[in-house]
CSV table of C-alpha atoms and ligand atoms in Angstrom, one decimal:
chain,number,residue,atom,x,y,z
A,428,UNK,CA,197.5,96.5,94.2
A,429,UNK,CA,195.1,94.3,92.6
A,430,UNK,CA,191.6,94.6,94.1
A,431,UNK,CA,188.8,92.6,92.7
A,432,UNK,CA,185.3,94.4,94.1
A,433,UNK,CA,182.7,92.8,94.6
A,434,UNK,CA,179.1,94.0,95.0
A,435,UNK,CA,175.7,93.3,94.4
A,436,UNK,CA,172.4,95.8,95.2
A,437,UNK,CA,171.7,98.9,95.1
A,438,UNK,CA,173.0,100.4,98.5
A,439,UNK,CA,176.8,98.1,97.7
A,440,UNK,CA,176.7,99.8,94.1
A,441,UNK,CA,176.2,103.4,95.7
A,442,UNK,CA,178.4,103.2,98.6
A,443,UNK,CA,182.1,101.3,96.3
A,444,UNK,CA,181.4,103.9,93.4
A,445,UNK,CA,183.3,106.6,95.3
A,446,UNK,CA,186.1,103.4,96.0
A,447,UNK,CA,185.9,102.3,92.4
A,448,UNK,CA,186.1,105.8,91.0
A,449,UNK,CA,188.6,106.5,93.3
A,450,UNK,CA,190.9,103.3,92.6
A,451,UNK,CA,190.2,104.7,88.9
A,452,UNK,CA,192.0,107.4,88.8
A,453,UNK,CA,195.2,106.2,90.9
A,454,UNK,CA,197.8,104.7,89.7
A,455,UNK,CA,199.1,102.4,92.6
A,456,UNK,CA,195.6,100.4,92.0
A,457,UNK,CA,194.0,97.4,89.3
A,458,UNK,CA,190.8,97.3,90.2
A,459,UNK,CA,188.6,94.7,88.5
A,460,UNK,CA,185.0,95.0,89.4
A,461,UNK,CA,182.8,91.6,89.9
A,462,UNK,CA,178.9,92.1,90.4
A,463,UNK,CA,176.9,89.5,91.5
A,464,UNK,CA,173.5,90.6,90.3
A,465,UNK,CA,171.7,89.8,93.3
A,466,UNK,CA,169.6,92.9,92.2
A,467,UNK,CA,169.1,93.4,88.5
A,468,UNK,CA,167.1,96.5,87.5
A,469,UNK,CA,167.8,98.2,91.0
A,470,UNK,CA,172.2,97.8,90.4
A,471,UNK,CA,172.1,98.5,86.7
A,472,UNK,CA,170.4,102.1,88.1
A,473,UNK,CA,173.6,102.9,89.6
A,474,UNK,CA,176.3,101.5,87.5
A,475,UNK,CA,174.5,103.5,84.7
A,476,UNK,CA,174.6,107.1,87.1
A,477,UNK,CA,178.4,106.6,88.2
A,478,UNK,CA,179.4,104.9,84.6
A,479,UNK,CA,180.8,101.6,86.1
A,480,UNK,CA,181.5,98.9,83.8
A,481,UNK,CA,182.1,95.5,85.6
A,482,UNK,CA,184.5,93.1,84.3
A,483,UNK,CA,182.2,90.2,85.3
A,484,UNK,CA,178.6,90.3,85.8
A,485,UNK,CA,177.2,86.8,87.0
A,486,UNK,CA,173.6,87.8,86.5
A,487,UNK,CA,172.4,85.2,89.0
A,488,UNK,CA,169.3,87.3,89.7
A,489,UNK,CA,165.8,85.3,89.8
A,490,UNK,CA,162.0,86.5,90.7
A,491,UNK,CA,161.6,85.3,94.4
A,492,UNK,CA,165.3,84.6,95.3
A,493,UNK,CA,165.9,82.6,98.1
A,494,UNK,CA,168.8,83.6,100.6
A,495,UNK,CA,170.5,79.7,99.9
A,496,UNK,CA,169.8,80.2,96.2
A,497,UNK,CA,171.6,83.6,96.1
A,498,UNK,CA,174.5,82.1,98.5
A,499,UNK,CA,175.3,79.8,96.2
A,500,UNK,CA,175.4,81.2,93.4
A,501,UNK,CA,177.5,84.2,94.0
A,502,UNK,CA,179.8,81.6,96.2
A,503,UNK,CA,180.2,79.7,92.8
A,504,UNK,CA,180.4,82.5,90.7
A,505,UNK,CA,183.1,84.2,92.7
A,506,UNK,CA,185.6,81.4,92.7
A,507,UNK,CA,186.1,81.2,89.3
A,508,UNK,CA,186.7,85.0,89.1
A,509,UNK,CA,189.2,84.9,92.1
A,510,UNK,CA,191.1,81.5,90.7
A,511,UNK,CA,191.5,83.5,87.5
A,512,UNK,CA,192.1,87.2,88.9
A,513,UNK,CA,194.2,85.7,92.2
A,514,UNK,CA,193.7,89.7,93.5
A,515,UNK,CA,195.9,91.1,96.7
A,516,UNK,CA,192.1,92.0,98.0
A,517,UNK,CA,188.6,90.7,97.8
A,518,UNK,CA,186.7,94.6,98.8
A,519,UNK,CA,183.2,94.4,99.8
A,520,UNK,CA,180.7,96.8,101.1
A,521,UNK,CA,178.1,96.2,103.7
A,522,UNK,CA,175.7,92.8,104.8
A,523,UNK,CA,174.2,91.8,102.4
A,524,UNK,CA,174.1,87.9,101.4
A,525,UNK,CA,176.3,89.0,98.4
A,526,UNK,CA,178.7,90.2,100.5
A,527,UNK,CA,178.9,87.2,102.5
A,528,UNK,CA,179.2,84.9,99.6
A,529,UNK,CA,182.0,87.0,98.9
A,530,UNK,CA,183.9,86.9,101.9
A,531,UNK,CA,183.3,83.0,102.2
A,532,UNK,CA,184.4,83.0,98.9
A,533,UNK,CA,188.0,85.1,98.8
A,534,UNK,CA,188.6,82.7,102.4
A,535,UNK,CA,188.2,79.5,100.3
A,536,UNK,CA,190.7,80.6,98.0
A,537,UNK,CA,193.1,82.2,100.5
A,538,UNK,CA,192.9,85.7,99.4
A,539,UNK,CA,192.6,88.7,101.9
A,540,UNK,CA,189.2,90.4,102.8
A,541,UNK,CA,188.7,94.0,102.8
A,542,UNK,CA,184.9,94.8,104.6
A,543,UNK,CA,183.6,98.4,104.1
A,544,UNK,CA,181.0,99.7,106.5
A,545,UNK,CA,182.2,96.7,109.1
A,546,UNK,CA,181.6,97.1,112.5
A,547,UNK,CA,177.7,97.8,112.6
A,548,UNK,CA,175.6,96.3,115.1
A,549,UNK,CA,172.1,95.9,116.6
A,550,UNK,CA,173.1,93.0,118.8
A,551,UNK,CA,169.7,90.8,117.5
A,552,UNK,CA,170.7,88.1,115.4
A,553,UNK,CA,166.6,88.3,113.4
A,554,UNK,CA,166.8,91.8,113.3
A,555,UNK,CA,168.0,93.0,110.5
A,556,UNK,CA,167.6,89.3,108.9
A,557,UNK,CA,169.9,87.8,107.6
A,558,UNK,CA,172.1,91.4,107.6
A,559,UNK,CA,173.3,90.9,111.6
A,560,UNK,CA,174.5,87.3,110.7
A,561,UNK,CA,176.0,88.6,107.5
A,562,UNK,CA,178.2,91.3,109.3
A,563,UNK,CA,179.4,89.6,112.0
A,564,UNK,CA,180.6,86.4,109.9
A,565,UNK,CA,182.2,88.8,107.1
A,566,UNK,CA,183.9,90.4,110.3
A,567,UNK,CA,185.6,87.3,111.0
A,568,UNK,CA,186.8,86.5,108.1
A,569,UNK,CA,188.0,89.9,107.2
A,570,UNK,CA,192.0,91.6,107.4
A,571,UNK,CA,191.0,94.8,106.8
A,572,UNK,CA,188.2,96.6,108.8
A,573,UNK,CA,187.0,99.7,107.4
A,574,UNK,CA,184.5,101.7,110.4
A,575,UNK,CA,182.3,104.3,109.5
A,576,UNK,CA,182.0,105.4,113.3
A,577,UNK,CA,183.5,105.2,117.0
A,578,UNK,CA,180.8,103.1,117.9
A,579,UNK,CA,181.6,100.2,115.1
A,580,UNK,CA,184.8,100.2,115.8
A,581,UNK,CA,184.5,99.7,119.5
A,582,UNK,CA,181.9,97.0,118.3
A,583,UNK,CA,184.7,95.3,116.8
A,584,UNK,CA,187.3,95.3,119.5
A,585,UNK,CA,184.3,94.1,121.7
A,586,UNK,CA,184.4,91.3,119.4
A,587,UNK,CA,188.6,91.0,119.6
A,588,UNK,CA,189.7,92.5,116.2
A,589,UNK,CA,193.1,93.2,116.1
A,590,UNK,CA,193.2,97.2,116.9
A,591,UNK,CA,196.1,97.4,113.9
A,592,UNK,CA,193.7,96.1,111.1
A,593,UNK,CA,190.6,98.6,111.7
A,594,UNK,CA,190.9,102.0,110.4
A,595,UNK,CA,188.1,104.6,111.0
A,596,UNK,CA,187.1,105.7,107.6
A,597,UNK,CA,183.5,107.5,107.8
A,598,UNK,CA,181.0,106.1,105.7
A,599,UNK,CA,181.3,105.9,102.1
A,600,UNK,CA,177.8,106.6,101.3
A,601,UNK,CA,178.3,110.4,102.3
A,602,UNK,CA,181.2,110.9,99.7
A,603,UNK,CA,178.7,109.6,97.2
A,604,UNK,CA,176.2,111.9,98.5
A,605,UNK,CA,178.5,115.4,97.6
A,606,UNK,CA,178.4,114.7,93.8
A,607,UNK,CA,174.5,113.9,94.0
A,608,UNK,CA,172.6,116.8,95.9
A,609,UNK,CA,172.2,120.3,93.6
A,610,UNK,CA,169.9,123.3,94.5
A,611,UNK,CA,168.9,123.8,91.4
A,612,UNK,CA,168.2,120.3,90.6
A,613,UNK,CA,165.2,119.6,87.8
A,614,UNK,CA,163.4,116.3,88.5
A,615,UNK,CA,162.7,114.4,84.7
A,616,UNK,CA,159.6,113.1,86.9
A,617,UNK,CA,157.0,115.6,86.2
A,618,UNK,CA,155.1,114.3,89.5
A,619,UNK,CA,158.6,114.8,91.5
A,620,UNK,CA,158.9,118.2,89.8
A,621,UNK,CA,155.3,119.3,90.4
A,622,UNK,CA,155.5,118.9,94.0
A,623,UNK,CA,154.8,122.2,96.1
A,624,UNK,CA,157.7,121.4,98.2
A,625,UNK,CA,157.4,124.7,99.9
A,626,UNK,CA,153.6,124.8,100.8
A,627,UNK,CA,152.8,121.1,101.5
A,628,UNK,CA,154.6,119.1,103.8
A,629,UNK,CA,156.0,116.2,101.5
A,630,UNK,CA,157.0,113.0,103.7
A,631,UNK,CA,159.1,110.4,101.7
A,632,UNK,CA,158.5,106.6,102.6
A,633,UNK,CA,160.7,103.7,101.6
A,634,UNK,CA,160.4,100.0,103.3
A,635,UNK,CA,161.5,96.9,102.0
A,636,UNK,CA,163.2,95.1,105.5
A,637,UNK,CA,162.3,91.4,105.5
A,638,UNK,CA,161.6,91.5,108.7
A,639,UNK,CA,158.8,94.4,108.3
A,640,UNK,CA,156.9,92.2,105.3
A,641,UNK,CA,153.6,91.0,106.3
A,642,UNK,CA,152.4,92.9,109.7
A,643,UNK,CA,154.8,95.7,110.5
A,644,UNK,CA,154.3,96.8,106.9
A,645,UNK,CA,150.8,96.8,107.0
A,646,UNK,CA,150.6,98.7,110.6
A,647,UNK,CA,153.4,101.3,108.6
A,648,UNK,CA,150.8,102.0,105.5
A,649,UNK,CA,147.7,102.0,107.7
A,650,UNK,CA,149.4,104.6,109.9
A,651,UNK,CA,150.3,106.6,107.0
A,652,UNK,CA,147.4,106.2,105.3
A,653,UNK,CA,145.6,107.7,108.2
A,654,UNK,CA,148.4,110.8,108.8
A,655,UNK,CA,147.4,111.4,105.1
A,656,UNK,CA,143.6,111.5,105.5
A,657,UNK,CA,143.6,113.6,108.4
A,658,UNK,CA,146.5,115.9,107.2
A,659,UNK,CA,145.3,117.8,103.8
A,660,UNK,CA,148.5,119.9,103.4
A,661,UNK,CA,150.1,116.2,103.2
A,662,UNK,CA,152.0,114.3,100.2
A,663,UNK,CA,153.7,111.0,100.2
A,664,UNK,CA,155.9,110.0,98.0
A,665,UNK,CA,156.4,106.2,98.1
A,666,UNK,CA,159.1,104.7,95.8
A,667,UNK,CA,158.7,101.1,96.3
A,668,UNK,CA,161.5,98.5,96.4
A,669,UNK,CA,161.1,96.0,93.6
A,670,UNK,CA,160.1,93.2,95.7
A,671,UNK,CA,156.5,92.7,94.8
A,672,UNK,CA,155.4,91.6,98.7
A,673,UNK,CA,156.2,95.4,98.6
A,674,UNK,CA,153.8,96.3,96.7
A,675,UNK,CA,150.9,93.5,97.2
A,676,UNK,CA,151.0,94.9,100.9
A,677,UNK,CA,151.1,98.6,100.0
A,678,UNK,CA,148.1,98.6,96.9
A,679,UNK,CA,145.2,98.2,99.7
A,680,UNK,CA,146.4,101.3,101.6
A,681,UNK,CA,147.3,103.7,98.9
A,682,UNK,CA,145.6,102.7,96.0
A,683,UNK,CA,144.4,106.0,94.1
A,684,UNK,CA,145.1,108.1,96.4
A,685,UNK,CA,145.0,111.7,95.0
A,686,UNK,CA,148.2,112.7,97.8
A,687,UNK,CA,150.2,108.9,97.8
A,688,UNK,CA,151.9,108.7,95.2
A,689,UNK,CA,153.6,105.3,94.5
A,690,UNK,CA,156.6,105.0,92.0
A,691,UNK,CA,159.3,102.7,91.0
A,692,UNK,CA,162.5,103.1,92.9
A,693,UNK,CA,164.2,106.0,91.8
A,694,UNK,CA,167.3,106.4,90.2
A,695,UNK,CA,170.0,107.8,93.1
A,696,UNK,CA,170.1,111.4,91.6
A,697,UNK,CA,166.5,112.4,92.0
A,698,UNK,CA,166.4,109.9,95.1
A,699,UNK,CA,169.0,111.9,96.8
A,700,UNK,CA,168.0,115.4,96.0
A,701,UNK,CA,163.9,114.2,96.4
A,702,UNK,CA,165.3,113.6,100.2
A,703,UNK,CA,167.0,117.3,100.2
A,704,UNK,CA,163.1,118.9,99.4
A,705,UNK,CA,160.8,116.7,102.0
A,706,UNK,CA,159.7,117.9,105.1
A,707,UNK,CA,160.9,114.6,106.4
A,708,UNK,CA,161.5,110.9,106.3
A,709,UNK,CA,159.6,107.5,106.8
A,710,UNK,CA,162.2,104.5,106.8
A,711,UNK,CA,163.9,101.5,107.2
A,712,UNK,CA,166.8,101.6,104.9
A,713,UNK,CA,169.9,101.5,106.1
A,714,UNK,CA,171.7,104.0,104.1
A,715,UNK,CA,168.5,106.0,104.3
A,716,UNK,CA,169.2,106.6,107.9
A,717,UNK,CA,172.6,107.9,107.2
A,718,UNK,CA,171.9,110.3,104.2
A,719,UNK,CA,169.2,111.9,106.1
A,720,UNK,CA,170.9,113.2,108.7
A,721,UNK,CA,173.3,114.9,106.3
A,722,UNK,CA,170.6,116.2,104.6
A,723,UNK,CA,169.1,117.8,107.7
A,724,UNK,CA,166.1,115.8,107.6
A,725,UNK,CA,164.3,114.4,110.4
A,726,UNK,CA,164.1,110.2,109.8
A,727,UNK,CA,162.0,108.0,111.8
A,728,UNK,CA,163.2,105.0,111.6
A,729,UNK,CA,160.4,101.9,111.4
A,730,UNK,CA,162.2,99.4,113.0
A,731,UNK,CA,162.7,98.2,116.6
A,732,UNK,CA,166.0,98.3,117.0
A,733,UNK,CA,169.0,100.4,114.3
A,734,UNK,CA,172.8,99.6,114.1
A,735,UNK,CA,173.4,103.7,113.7
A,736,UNK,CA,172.4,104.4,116.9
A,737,UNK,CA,175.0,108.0,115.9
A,738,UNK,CA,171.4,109.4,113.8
A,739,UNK,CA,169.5,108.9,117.1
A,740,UNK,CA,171.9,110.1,119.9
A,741,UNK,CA,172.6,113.1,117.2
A,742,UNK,CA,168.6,113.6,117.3
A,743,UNK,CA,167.8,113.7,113.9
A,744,UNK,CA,166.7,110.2,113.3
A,745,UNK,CA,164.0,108.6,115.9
A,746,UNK,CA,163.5,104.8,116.5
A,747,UNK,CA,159.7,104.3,116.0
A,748,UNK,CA,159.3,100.8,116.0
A,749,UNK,CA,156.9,99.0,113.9
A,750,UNK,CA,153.2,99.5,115.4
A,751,UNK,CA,150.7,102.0,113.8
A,752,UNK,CA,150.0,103.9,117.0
A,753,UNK,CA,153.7,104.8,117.4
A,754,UNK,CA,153.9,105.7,113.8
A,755,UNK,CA,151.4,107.6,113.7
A,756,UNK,CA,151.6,109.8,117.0
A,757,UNK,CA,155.3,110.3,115.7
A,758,UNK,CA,154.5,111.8,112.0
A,759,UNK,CA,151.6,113.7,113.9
A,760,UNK,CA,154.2,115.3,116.7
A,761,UNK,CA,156.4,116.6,113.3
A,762,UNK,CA,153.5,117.8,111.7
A,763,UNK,CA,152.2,119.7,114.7
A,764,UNK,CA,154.8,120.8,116.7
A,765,UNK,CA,157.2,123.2,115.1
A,766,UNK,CA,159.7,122.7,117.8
A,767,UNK,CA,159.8,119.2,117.8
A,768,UNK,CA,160.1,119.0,114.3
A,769,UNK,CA,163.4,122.3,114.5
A,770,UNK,CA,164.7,119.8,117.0
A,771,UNK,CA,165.3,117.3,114.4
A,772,UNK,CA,165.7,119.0,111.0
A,773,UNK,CA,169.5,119.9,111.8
A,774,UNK,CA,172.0,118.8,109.6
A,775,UNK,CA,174.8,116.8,111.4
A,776,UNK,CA,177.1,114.4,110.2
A,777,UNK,CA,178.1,111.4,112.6
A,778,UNK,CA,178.7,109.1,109.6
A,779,UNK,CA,181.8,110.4,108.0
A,780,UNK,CA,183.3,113.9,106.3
A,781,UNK,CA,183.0,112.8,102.4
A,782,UNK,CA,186.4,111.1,101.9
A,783,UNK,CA,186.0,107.5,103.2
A,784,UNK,CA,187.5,106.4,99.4
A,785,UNK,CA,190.6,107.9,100.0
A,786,UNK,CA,191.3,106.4,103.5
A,787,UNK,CA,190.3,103.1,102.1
A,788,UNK,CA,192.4,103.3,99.7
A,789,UNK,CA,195.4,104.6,101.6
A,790,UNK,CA,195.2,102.1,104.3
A,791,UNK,CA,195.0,99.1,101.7
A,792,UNK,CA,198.0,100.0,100.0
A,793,UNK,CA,199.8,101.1,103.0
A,794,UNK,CA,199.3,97.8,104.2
A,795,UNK,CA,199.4,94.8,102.0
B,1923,UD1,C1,168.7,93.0,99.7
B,1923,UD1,C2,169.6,92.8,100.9
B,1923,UD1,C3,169.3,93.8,102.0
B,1923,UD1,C4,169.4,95.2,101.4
B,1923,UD1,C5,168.5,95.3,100.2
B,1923,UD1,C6,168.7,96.7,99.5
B,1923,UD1,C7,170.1,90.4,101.4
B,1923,UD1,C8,169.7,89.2,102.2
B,1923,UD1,N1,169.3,91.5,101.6
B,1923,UD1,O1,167.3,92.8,100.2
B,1923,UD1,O2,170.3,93.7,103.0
B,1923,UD1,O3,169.0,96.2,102.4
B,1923,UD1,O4,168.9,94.3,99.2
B,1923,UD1,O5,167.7,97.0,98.6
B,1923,UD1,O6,171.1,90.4,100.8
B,1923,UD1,N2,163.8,92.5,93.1
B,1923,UD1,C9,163.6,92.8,91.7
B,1923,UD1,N3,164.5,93.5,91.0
B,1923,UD1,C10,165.7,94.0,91.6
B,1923,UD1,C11,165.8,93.7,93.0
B,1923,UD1,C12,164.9,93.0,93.7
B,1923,UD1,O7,162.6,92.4,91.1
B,1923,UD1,O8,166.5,94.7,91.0
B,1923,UD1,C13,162.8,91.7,93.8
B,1923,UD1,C14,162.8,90.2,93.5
B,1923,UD1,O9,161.5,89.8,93.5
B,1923,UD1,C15,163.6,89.6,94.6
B,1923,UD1,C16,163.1,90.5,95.8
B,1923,UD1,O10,163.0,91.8,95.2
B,1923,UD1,O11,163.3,88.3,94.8
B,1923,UD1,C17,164.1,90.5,96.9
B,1923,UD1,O12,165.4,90.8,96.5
B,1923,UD1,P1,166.7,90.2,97.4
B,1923,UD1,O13,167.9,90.7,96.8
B,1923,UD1,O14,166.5,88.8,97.7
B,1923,UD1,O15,166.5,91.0,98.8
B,1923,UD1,P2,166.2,92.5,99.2
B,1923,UD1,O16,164.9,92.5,100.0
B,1923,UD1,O17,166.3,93.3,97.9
B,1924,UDP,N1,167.7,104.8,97.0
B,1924,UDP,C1,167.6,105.1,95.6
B,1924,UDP,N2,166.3,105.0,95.1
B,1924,UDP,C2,165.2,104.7,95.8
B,1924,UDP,C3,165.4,104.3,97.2
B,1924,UDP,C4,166.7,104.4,97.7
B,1924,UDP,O1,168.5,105.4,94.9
B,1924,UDP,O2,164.1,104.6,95.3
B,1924,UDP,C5,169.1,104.8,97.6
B,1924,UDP,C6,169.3,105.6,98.8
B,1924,UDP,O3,169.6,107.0,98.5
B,1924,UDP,C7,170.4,104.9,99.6
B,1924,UDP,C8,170.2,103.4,99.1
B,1924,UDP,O4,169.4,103.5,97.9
B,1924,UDP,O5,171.7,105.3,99.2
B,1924,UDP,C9,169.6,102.6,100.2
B,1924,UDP,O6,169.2,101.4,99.6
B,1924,UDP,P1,168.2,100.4,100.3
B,1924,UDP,O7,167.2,101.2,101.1
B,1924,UDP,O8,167.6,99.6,99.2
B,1924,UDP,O9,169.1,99.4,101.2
B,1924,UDP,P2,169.7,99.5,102.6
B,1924,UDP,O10,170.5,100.8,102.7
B,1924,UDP,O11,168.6,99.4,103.6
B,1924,UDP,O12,170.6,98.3,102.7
């Protein structure tokens, strides 16, 4: 089976590599892999960790991106790879706009769409934006459904998917996760290395939601900024997204801070086992959400509302919305209250059993 895949950030790159690595070694698959470069320095992290070399790179990345410009773009791009590939399967991964332009895409030219992760929802059309629009038009013009959970697959037959064409799968990103996370992992950071992990309570924060830029992102740093001050056996470890409203936001907060430490994202091996070391977890990432919880870390979650509601109802993750006060009385409650904090830091896994690739894989070519 020919499957041309097609991705574009960071969290796309991490969550096909197990699908791409797994199509590698089969023999009933060609894939050929297509990245957009919607992200540039953050994808080219990952294809360098899981040594993926596309066939097509179409490099449209610009500073300040806008959504239309990177529709277009990948839309163009992507029909002259299909016209010339004419694959059984267009695969993509997730909501982004890349993997919108792709599904639009593979439609135009008649070919079948294969959606990984599909099925997620928060039910507000501006929240995650654009991601909620993304999903539930790739959803539509998919023929293969992929589910991490119950939940998204009852999302979809909400929604009047044909029950044969969605397969429940678990999530991808926790197959990635198994060849990632070592005990004895050394850090090349020396910052990430010198960490008393053991005797400090290390909180790791990542935001980069469009949504969050401008107020909710200050109200996040201001509340962290003040857990920090009053906290001394606190360290925060901050690796920002490349996005520089990111950073312009962040710089007034933490600037030279002797216990915020900001750093440029991280490559996904010391990301991943960073997460397996801090006492917990300040997000709102997507796949964030879902590796935490395997991890056995407590995630609050600084949004208002999350399409994994499983992290939640499992009570490892905690929706904290976006204002300071909420922020902050939550990151005191862990810091203060052992039990609360045993409460959370179990490891469960409601977003799949580390071998999504495979039933990708066997439900595409069982099914043509
Ligand atoms: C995109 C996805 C979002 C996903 C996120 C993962 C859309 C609409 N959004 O958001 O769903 O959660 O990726 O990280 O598809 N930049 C760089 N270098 C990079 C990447 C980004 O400099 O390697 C900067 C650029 O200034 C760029 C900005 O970040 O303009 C935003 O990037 P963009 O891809 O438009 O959106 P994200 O916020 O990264
Ligand atoms: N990640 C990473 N380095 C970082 C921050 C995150 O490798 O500095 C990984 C993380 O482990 C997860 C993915 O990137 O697998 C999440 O990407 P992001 O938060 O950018 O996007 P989202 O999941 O919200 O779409």
């Amino acid at each position: 089976m020919k499957v041309l895949v097609v991705f574009g950030t960071r969290p796309e790159a991490i969550k096909m590599a197990p699908i791409v690595k797994e199509m590698q070694k089969r023999t009933d698959f060609e894939p050929v892999i297509a990245v957009t470069g919607q992200h540039r320095e953050m994808l080219d992290q990952v294809l360098e960790i899981f040594q993926i070399q596309p066939d097509y790179d179409l490099n449209i990345f610009k500073a300040g991106q806008s959504l239309t410009y990177i529709t277009t773009g990948a839309l163009e791009g992507l029909e002259g790879i299909i016209k010339k590939e004419r694959p059984d399967c267009l695969l993509i991964q997730g909501d982004t706009t890349t993997v919108f332009s792709g599904a639009l895409a593979a439609f135009y030219q008649e070919v079948k769409v294969g959606h990984v992760e599909a099925g997620l929802r928060s039910h507000n059309l501006y929240s995650p934006y654009p991601e909620e629009a993304n999903r539930r038009l790739v959803s539509v013009l998919s023929h293969w459904h992929f589910t991490p959970t119950e939940k998204n697959r009852d999302n979809l037959l909400r929604e009047g998917v044909d029950p044969k064409r969605i397969y429940l799968t678990g999530n991808t990103v926790i197959d990635a996760l198994k060849y990632t996370v070592q005990k004895d992992y050394q850090f090349e950071e020396s910052l990430l290395n010198g960490l008393d992990y053991e005797n400090k309570k290390v909180i790791l924060l990542t935001t980069h939601r469009r949504e969050n830029i401008g107020q909710p992102m200050k109200n996040i740093f201001s509340a962290i900024r003040r857990i920090v001050d009053e906290n001394p056996q606190v360290e925060v470890v901050f690796p920002r997204h490349k996005n520089p409203k990111v950073r312009e936001l962040s710089d007034p907060y933490f600037q030279n801070h002797d216990r915020i430490h900001c750093t440029e994202p991280l490559d996904y091996l010391p990301f991943t086992n960073l997460m397996s070391r801090v006492h917990f977890v300040v997000t709102d990432s997507g796949g964030i959400q879902e590796e935490a919880p395997a991890l056995g870390k407590p995630v609050l979650v600084v949004r208002r509302e999350t399409e994994r509601p499983e992290g939640v109802e499992a009570g490892t993750a905690r929706l904290v919305g976006t204002e300071e006060e909420s922020l902050y009385q939550a990151c005191q409650e862990l810091l203060t209250q052992p039990q609360a904090y045993e409460a959370m830091a179990k490891a469960v896994n409601p977003y799949g059993d580390g071998h999504a690739a495979k039933k990708i894989c066997d439900a595409l070519v069982g099914e043509k």
